[in-house]
Structure formats: structure tokens, C-alpha cells
């Protein structure tokens, strides 16, 4: 059972609990991106099992009128087993989702997975007419070129700052530089994309920058934030008629995810400490 403090960051251990959370989000005008926790499987059976769970999840979402979609990690559905396992599992998830009218995000992991992930999204974006999206990371020096490619691919692109500890030869390491690049890449997306700009950030300055770019270029966009982080801000954005999506993790592998969230931010750690201490 997930302890009460972790429930702020994880929507339970079951798909039913996660779907119920999306229902509550929708009442506040926020949509949900469901992510079954799990990654880096080297066993094909484990990857296939999580792919099966995603197929069941998109069918469950498709049977509702909820505003929700799913997000999958390549290493969770077979990339560490091999490219073929990854593509077979991703294809069947996307095919099931496309039949149900449910959107599929493909998360981006470390730089060694970038090319195979982009190749898959390029193929599936054209095949489904844009029912897939992909995450790109501002800290990677290659990302401007990747965005040039993705501008011609039907679907959405989520821009995040990047959380992986990549080599300095391929990644910007200073926070100020990553912030600068993030702003530049947002402008590139609002200028060159016809649709599908997703601002993956909790930074009010970046969100305000995106709003100014929307006013300047007219490109539709959405904001995405994690469950448990700046939730009052999420509701404020939704109330201001900005398309707001919350990334909603769930599943029995919740502990490592919760531990990362607490370590990432001092405010999260203090929040957890107060909850544990009862103050």
C-alpha cells in the first residue's frame, strides 16, 4: 500500500485508481497523462507484460469520455531487450490507442535512446496522422536539429529541460545555459510548428514566455506538469483557459519514483518531512 505522503506524487497502484484520478483532474479542467511506472527491463516477458497493461489501459480510457492519454518509456516496453521488441510493443500500444482515439506520448530517456525513439515516432506519427508525441530535452546540443526534423512529423512534441546526467561533449551542463536554450527552442517550436507544442515545465518564467510566444505566433500549445508539483498553479492555468495536462504516474513500482521526486526539490523534501512528522 502506498503511504499517504507518496499519494501526492503517485495515483495509486492500479489503473482504476489512476483513471479515477484523471476523472478528478477533469473536474478542475486539467487533463491527465497516465504513466505506468517501470523502466529498463532486460527481460522480454516483463516488457511484454507492461505493454499488455498499456493496451488494456488505452481501451479502458477509450471506453470513457475522460480527457486523458498515456505516456510510455522505451526501456519499459523492450528497448533494453532490443530494437525489435521495442517496436513490436510500441506498435501494438499505438495501434490499440489509435483505434480508441487515445493519444500516446513516448518519453525520452538518455541520449543513447534518442535516435531509435525519434525513428519510431517519425514512422508512427505519419502512420496514425499524428496520434503520437515525443519528448525532447533542451540540455542536449542536438535538440535544435531534432526539432527541425519533428516539425514535419504529425503529432506533438514536449520540450523539457532534461533530467539525465549526460556528458558535457553532447549536453549543456550549466542551469543558466539550459534555461537560455529552453527559451530559444520554445521560440523555434512556436515559429516552425503548426500545432502540438507542449511546454513541459514547472518554471513560471518559461510558462509566461510560452504564453507570449503564443500571442505572437498564434501556435496552439499546452502546459504539462507532474502530479504533486505546483498543483495550485496547475489549477490557475486551467482556470485561465490554458490547456493544462498533469503527468500522472501509477503502479507498484512507486517507491523509486517517489524517492526521486523528493530528492529533486527541497520543497518536496520539506513537505515529506512535515507529513512524516505530523507537523
mmCIF file of C-alpha atoms in Angstrom:
data_model
loop_
_atom_site.group_PDB
_atom_site.id
_atom_site.type_symbol
_atom_site.label_atom_id
_atom_site.label_comp_id
_atom_site.label_asym_id
_atom_site.label_seq_id
_atom_site.Cartn_x
_atom_site.Cartn_y
_atom_site.Cartn_z
ATOM 1 C CA UNK A 1 0.000 0.000 0.000
ATOM 2 C CA UNK A 2 1.257 3.475 -0.894
ATOM 3 C CA UNK A 3 1.685 5.675 2.220
ATOM 4 C CA UNK A 4 -0.337 8.906 2.308
ATOM 5 C CA UNK A 5 2.650 11.179 1.593
ATOM 6 C CA UNK A 6 3.530 9.313 -1.627
ATOM 7 C CA UNK A 7 -0.070 9.660 -2.796
ATOM 8 C CA UNK A 8 0.730 13.285 -3.521
ATOM 9 C CA UNK A 9 3.024 12.163 -6.346
ATOM 10 C CA UNK A 10 1.631 8.761 -7.407
ATOM 11 C CA UNK A 11 -2.005 7.990 -8.272
ATOM 12 C CA UNK A 12 -2.186 4.595 -6.615
ATOM 13 C CA UNK A 13 -1.007 1.162 -7.660
ATOM 14 C CA UNK A 14 -3.779 0.259 -10.126
ATOM 15 C CA UNK A 15 -5.101 1.515 -13.437
ATOM 16 C CA UNK A 16 -8.519 2.007 -11.861
ATOM 17 C CA UNK A 17 -7.020 4.347 -9.274
ATOM 18 C CA UNK A 18 -5.145 6.298 -11.945
ATOM 19 C CA UNK A 19 -8.228 6.652 -14.138
ATOM 20 C CA UNK A 20 -10.191 7.823 -11.097
ATOM 21 C CA UNK A 21 -7.511 10.480 -10.512
ATOM 22 C CA UNK A 22 -7.917 11.690 -14.114
ATOM 23 C CA UNK A 23 -11.642 11.970 -13.517
ATOM 24 C CA UNK A 24 -10.984 14.274 -10.552
ATOM 25 C CA UNK A 25 -8.486 16.315 -12.596
ATOM 26 C CA UNK A 26 -11.023 16.784 -15.366
ATOM 27 C CA UNK A 27 -13.420 18.398 -12.897
ATOM 28 C CA UNK A 28 -10.777 21.120 -12.439
ATOM 29 C CA UNK A 29 -10.291 21.492 -16.176
ATOM 30 C CA UNK A 30 -6.996 19.553 -16.183
ATOM 31 C CA UNK A 31 -6.294 16.585 -18.453
ATOM 32 C CA UNK A 32 -4.231 13.562 -17.404
ATOM 33 C CA UNK A 33 -1.238 11.776 -18.923
ATOM 34 C CA UNK A 34 -1.107 8.293 -17.406
ATOM 35 C CA UNK A 35 2.254 6.584 -16.965
ATOM 36 C CA UNK A 36 2.602 3.046 -15.630
ATOM 37 C CA UNK A 37 5.816 3.102 -13.596
ATOM 38 C CA UNK A 38 8.598 0.832 -14.811
ATOM 39 C CA UNK A 39 11.799 1.096 -16.858
ATOM 40 C CA UNK A 40 14.955 -0.666 -18.013
ATOM 41 C CA UNK A 41 13.565 -4.168 -18.363
ATOM 42 C CA UNK A 42 16.061 -6.618 -19.819
ATOM 43 C CA UNK A 43 13.546 -9.466 -19.773
ATOM 44 C CA UNK A 44 11.180 -9.631 -22.761
ATOM 45 C CA UNK A 45 8.375 -11.110 -20.670
ATOM 46 C CA UNK A 46 8.412 -8.117 -18.298
ATOM 47 C CA UNK A 47 8.388 -5.672 -21.221
ATOM 48 C CA UNK A 48 5.533 -7.542 -22.892
ATOM 49 C CA UNK A 49 3.556 -7.560 -19.642
ATOM 50 C CA UNK A 50 3.749 -3.773 -19.289
ATOM 51 C CA UNK A 51 2.868 -3.365 -22.964
ATOM 52 C CA UNK A 52 -0.180 -5.570 -22.319
ATOM 53 C CA UNK A 53 -1.085 -3.311 -19.396
ATOM 54 C CA UNK A 54 -0.877 -0.242 -21.634
ATOM 55 C CA UNK A 55 -3.112 -1.855 -24.238
ATOM 56 C CA UNK A 56 -5.658 -2.573 -21.502
ATOM 57 C CA UNK A 57 -5.286 0.997 -20.205
ATOM 58 C CA UNK A 58 -5.955 2.699 -23.540
ATOM 59 C CA UNK A 59 -9.014 0.503 -24.025
ATOM 60 C CA UNK A 60 -10.201 1.459 -20.540
ATOM 61 C CA UNK A 61 -9.696 5.159 -21.331
ATOM 62 C CA UNK A 62 -11.349 4.730 -24.710
ATOM 63 C CA UNK A 63 -14.488 3.431 -23.025
ATOM 64 C CA UNK A 64 -14.834 6.715 -21.102
ATOM 65 C CA UNK A 65 -15.287 10.346 -22.081
ATOM 66 C CA UNK A 66 -12.339 11.414 -19.933
ATOM 67 C CA UNK A 67 -9.708 13.858 -21.168
ATOM 68 C CA UNK A 68 -6.674 11.617 -20.780
ATOM 69 C CA UNK A 69 -3.878 9.892 -22.659
ATOM 70 C CA UNK A 70 -0.858 7.678 -21.894
ATOM 71 C CA UNK A 71 2.917 8.032 -21.852
ATOM 72 C CA UNK A 72 5.372 5.137 -22.229
ATOM 73 C CA UNK A 73 9.115 4.756 -21.679
ATOM 74 C CA UNK A 74 11.036 2.914 -24.426
ATOM 75 C CA UNK A 75 13.154 0.949 -21.915
ATOM 76 C CA UNK A 76 9.951 -0.178 -20.203
ATOM 77 C CA UNK A 77 8.492 -1.811 -23.295
ATOM 78 C CA UNK A 78 11.565 -3.566 -24.605
ATOM 79 C CA UNK A 79 14.300 -1.212 -25.812
ATOM 80 C CA UNK A 80 16.852 -2.748 -23.421
ATOM 81 C CA UNK A 81 15.865 -6.137 -24.813
ATOM 82 C CA UNK A 82 16.331 -4.976 -28.394
ATOM 83 C CA UNK A 83 15.005 -2.607 -31.043
ATOM 84 C CA UNK A 84 12.617 -5.231 -32.389
ATOM 85 C CA UNK A 85 10.994 -5.859 -29.020
ATOM 86 C CA UNK A 86 10.573 -2.112 -28.508
ATOM 87 C CA UNK A 87 8.956 -1.521 -31.884
ATOM 88 C CA UNK A 88 6.654 -4.527 -31.667
ATOM 89 C CA UNK A 89 5.344 -3.432 -28.279
ATOM 90 C CA UNK A 90 5.118 0.251 -29.152
ATOM 91 C CA UNK A 91 3.318 -0.538 -32.401
ATOM 92 C CA UNK A 92 0.635 -2.566 -30.687
ATOM 93 C CA UNK A 93 0.127 0.063 -27.971
ATOM 94 C CA UNK A 94 -0.198 2.807 -30.581
ATOM 95 C CA UNK A 95 -2.484 0.685 -32.790
ATOM 96 C CA UNK A 96 -4.799 -0.029 -29.846
ATOM 97 C CA UNK A 97 -4.747 3.624 -28.781
ATOM 98 C CA UNK A 98 -5.397 4.869 -32.293
ATOM 99 C CA UNK A 99 -8.435 2.580 -32.537
ATOM 100 C CA UNK A 100 -9.746 4.021 -29.249
ATOM 101 C CA UNK A 101 -8.927 7.662 -30.018
ATOM 102 C CA UNK A 102 -6.372 7.822 -27.183
ATOM 103 C CA UNK A 103 -3.141 9.778 -27.666
ATOM 104 C CA UNK A 104 0.243 8.160 -26.898
ATOM 105 C CA UNK A 105 3.308 10.025 -25.671
ATOM 106 C CA UNK A 106 6.733 8.394 -25.974
ATOM 107 C CA UNK A 107 9.061 9.582 -23.218
ATOM 108 C CA UNK A 108 12.707 10.327 -23.967
ATOM 109 C CA UNK A 109 15.393 8.641 -21.885
ATOM 110 C CA UNK A 110 19.193 9.026 -22.049
ATOM 111 C CA UNK A 111 20.977 10.115 -25.236
ATOM 112 C CA UNK A 112 21.709 6.553 -26.354
ATOM 113 C CA UNK A 113 17.982 6.039 -26.948
ATOM 114 C CA UNK A 114 17.313 9.261 -28.860
ATOM 115 C CA UNK A 115 17.698 8.058 -32.448
ATOM 116 C CA UNK A 116 15.649 4.872 -32.123
ATOM 117 C CA UNK A 117 12.926 6.769 -30.261
ATOM 118 C CA UNK A 118 12.717 9.529 -32.879
ATOM 119 C CA UNK A 119 12.711 6.987 -35.713
ATOM 120 C CA UNK A 120 9.762 5.179 -34.138
ATOM 121 C CA UNK A 121 7.794 8.389 -33.557
ATOM 122 C CA UNK A 122 8.516 9.618 -37.074
ATOM 123 C CA UNK A 123 7.137 6.382 -38.521
ATOM 124 C CA UNK A 124 4.117 6.147 -36.223
ATOM 125 C CA UNK A 125 3.301 9.848 -36.472
ATOM 126 C CA UNK A 126 2.874 9.563 -40.216
ATOM 127 C CA UNK A 127 1.071 6.222 -39.939
ATOM 128 C CA UNK A 128 -1.512 7.456 -37.436
ATOM 129 C CA UNK A 129 -1.864 11.000 -38.717
ATOM 130 C CA UNK A 130 -0.380 12.455 -35.552
ATOM 131 C CA UNK A 131 -1.731 10.303 -32.713
ATOM 132 C CA UNK A 132 1.701 10.088 -31.072
ATOM 133 C CA UNK A 133 4.007 12.593 -29.412
ATOM 134 C CA UNK A 134 7.581 12.599 -28.194
ATOM 135 C CA UNK A 135 9.623 14.350 -25.532
ATOM 136 C CA UNK A 136 12.846 16.203 -26.374
ATOM 137 C CA UNK A 137 15.376 17.640 -23.945
ATOM 138 C CA UNK A 138 16.745 21.182 -24.050
ATOM 139 C CA UNK A 139 20.047 20.227 -22.443
ATOM 140 C CA UNK A 140 21.074 18.067 -25.419
ATOM 141 C CA UNK A 141 23.041 20.018 -28.025
ATOM 142 C CA UNK A 142 21.424 18.028 -30.843
ATOM 143 C CA UNK A 143 17.863 19.115 -29.998
ATOM 144 C CA UNK A 144 17.607 22.084 -32.447
ATOM 145 C CA UNK A 145 18.270 19.647 -35.302
ATOM 146 C CA UNK A 146 15.817 17.126 -33.853
ATOM 147 C CA UNK A 147 13.124 19.808 -33.741
ATOM 148 C CA UNK A 148 13.798 20.652 -37.396
ATOM 149 C CA UNK A 149 13.045 17.026 -38.214
ATOM 150 C CA UNK A 150 9.993 16.797 -35.949
ATOM 151 C CA UNK A 151 8.424 19.940 -37.438
ATOM 152 C CA UNK A 152 7.460 17.783 -40.429
ATOM 153 C CA UNK A 153 6.151 14.856 -38.359
ATOM 154 C CA UNK A 154 2.425 14.787 -37.486
ATOM 155 C CA UNK A 155 1.904 14.773 -33.716
ATOM 156 C CA UNK A 156 3.016 16.689 -30.656
ATOM 157 C CA UNK A 157 6.402 17.452 -29.116
ATOM 158 C CA UNK A 158 7.009 18.018 -25.398
ATOM 159 C CA UNK A 159 10.014 20.181 -24.531
ATOM 160 C CA UNK A 160 11.642 19.595 -21.125
ATOM 161 C CA UNK A 161 14.926 20.843 -19.712
ATOM 162 C CA UNK A 162 16.325 17.313 -19.296
ATOM 163 C CA UNK A 163 16.991 15.283 -16.175
ATOM 164 C CA UNK A 164 19.676 12.826 -17.333
ATOM 165 C CA UNK A 165 23.341 13.367 -16.427
ATOM 166 C CA UNK A 166 24.742 13.473 -19.955
ATOM 167 C CA UNK A 167 28.403 14.024 -20.994
ATOM 168 C CA UNK A 168 29.461 17.656 -21.431
ATOM 169 C CA UNK A 169 30.504 16.876 -25.014
ATOM 170 C CA UNK A 170 26.861 16.435 -26.016
ATOM 171 C CA UNK A 171 24.926 18.365 -23.367
ATOM 172 C CA UNK A 172 24.750 21.799 -21.772
ATOM 173 C CA UNK A 173 25.628 21.466 -18.102
ATOM 174 C CA UNK A 174 25.039 24.917 -16.596
ATOM 175 C CA UNK A 175 21.491 25.683 -15.486
ATOM 176 C CA UNK A 176 21.623 29.204 -16.895
ATOM 177 C CA UNK A 177 22.638 27.849 -20.301
ATOM 178 C CA UNK A 178 19.898 25.227 -20.273
ATOM 179 C CA UNK A 179 17.356 27.938 -19.404
ATOM 180 C CA UNK A 180 18.621 30.101 -22.269
ATOM 181 C CA UNK A 181 18.450 27.202 -24.717
ATOM 182 C CA UNK A 182 14.987 26.206 -23.486
ATOM 183 C CA UNK A 183 13.673 29.691 -24.321
ATOM 184 C CA UNK A 184 15.289 29.588 -27.763
ATOM 185 C CA UNK A 185 13.901 26.150 -28.513
ATOM 186 C CA UNK A 186 10.411 27.212 -27.472
ATOM 187 C CA UNK A 187 10.609 30.058 -29.960
ATOM 188 C CA UNK A 188 11.818 27.638 -32.635
ATOM 189 C CA UNK A 189 8.809 25.414 -31.948
ATOM 190 C CA UNK A 190 6.258 28.229 -31.914
ATOM 191 C CA UNK A 191 7.758 29.573 -35.153
ATOM 192 C CA UNK A 192 8.127 26.331 -37.108
ATOM 193 C CA UNK A 193 5.402 24.048 -35.741
ATOM 194 C CA UNK A 194 1.817 24.293 -36.941
ATOM 195 C CA UNK A 195 0.481 22.585 -33.828
ATOM 196 C CA UNK A 196 1.478 20.316 -30.999
ATOM 197 C CA UNK A 197 3.764 22.429 -28.777
ATOM 198 C CA UNK A 198 3.841 21.012 -25.232
ATOM 199 C CA UNK A 199 5.657 23.045 -22.583
ATOM 200 C CA UNK A 200 6.967 20.550 -20.036
ATOM 201 C CA UNK A 201 7.978 22.866 -17.227
ATOM 202 C CA UNK A 202 7.093 23.978 -13.704
ATOM 203 C CA UNK A 203 9.028 27.225 -14.196
ATOM 204 C CA UNK A 204 6.603 30.185 -14.210
ATOM 205 C CA UNK A 205 9.056 32.199 -16.317
ATOM 206 C CA UNK A 206 9.110 29.569 -19.073
ATOM 207 C CA UNK A 207 5.332 29.246 -19.000
ATOM 208 C CA UNK A 208 4.960 33.026 -19.265
ATOM 209 C CA UNK A 209 7.441 33.001 -22.172
ATOM 210 C CA UNK A 210 5.345 30.360 -23.924
ATOM 211 C CA UNK A 211 2.234 32.471 -23.456
ATOM 212 C CA UNK A 212 3.961 35.470 -25.059
ATOM 213 C CA UNK A 213 5.116 33.303 -27.971
ATOM 214 C CA UNK A 214 1.555 32.035 -28.446
ATOM 215 C CA UNK A 215 0.284 35.616 -28.552
ATOM 216 C CA UNK A 216 2.976 36.497 -31.089
ATOM 217 C CA UNK A 217 2.749 33.478 -33.399
ATOM 218 C CA UNK A 218 -0.695 32.025 -32.680
ATOM 219 C CA UNK A 219 0.627 28.465 -32.416
ATOM 220 C CA UNK A 220 -1.567 26.297 -30.145
ATOM 221 C CA UNK A 221 0.179 24.935 -27.077
ATOM 222 C CA UNK A 222 -0.336 23.109 -23.801
ATOM 223 C CA UNK A 223 1.469 23.072 -20.460
ATOM 224 C CA UNK A 224 2.448 19.810 -18.744
ATOM 225 C CA UNK A 225 3.439 19.393 -15.107
ATOM 226 C CA UNK A 226 3.972 16.487 -12.735
ATOM 227 C CA UNK A 227 1.403 15.294 -10.251
ATOM 228 C CA UNK A 228 2.230 16.719 -6.832
ATOM 229 C CA UNK A 229 4.186 19.733 -8.085
ATOM 230 C CA UNK A 230 2.667 23.243 -8.190
ATOM 231 C CA UNK A 231 -0.853 21.859 -8.281
ATOM 232 C CA UNK A 232 -2.370 25.216 -7.300
ATOM 233 C CA UNK A 233 -0.540 26.685 -10.273
ATOM 234 C CA UNK A 234 -1.923 23.947 -12.494
ATOM 235 C CA UNK A 235 -5.464 24.826 -11.482
ATOM 236 C CA UNK A 236 -4.754 28.531 -12.004
ATOM 237 C CA UNK A 237 -3.525 27.889 -15.539
ATOM 238 C CA UNK A 238 -6.571 25.751 -16.328
ATOM 239 C CA UNK A 239 -8.848 28.477 -14.950
ATOM 240 C CA UNK A 240 -7.088 30.946 -17.274
ATOM 241 C CA UNK A 241 -8.111 28.758 -20.251
ATOM 242 C CA UNK A 242 -4.597 27.457 -20.853
ATOM 243 C CA UNK A 243 -4.628 23.798 -21.873
ATOM 244 C CA UNK A 244 -3.204 22.057 -18.808
ATOM 245 C CA UNK A 245 -2.078 18.436 -18.560
ATOM 246 C CA UNK A 246 -0.842 16.630 -15.473
ATOM 247 C CA UNK A 247 1.633 13.746 -15.775
ATOM 248 C CA UNK A 248 0.136 11.011 -13.593
ATOM 249 C CA UNK A 249 2.350 8.044 -12.610
ATOM 250 C CA UNK A 250 0.890 4.926 -11.030
ATOM 251 C CA UNK A 251 1.789 1.316 -10.304
ATOM 252 C CA UNK A 252 3.529 -0.889 -7.770
ATOM 253 C CA UNK A 253 6.997 0.473 -8.648
ATOM 254 C CA UNK A 254 6.138 3.729 -6.937
ATOM 255 C CA UNK A 255 8.920 3.892 -4.323
ATOM 256 C CA UNK A 256 11.881 4.754 -6.570
ATOM 257 C CA UNK A 257 9.815 7.350 -8.422
ATOM 258 C CA UNK A 258 8.657 8.983 -5.168
ATOM 259 C CA UNK A 259 12.225 8.990 -3.847
ATOM 260 C CA UNK A 260 13.438 10.835 -6.969
ATOM 261 C CA UNK A 261 10.688 13.450 -6.686
ATOM 262 C CA UNK A 262 11.552 14.151 -3.057
ATOM 263 C CA UNK A 263 15.279 14.451 -3.805
ATOM 264 C CA UNK A 264 14.740 16.757 -6.780
ATOM 265 C CA UNK A 265 13.320 19.672 -4.828
ATOM 266 C CA UNK A 266 13.983 20.993 -1.339
ATOM 267 C CA UNK A 267 10.306 21.950 -1.043
ATOM 268 C CA UNK A 268 9.293 18.354 -1.767
ATOM 269 C CA UNK A 269 11.686 17.059 0.890
ATOM 270 C CA UNK A 270 10.360 19.504 3.486
ATOM 271 C CA UNK A 271 6.804 18.597 2.549
ATOM 272 C CA UNK A 272 7.553 14.908 3.040
ATOM 273 C CA UNK A 273 9.331 15.563 6.358
ATOM 274 C CA UNK A 274 6.393 17.562 7.693
ATOM 275 C CA UNK A 275 3.984 14.825 6.682
ATOM 276 C CA UNK A 276 6.048 12.118 8.339
ATOM 277 C CA UNK A 277 6.498 14.229 11.492
ATOM 278 C CA UNK A 278 2.845 15.229 11.570
ATOM 279 C CA UNK A 279 3.529 18.974 11.522
#
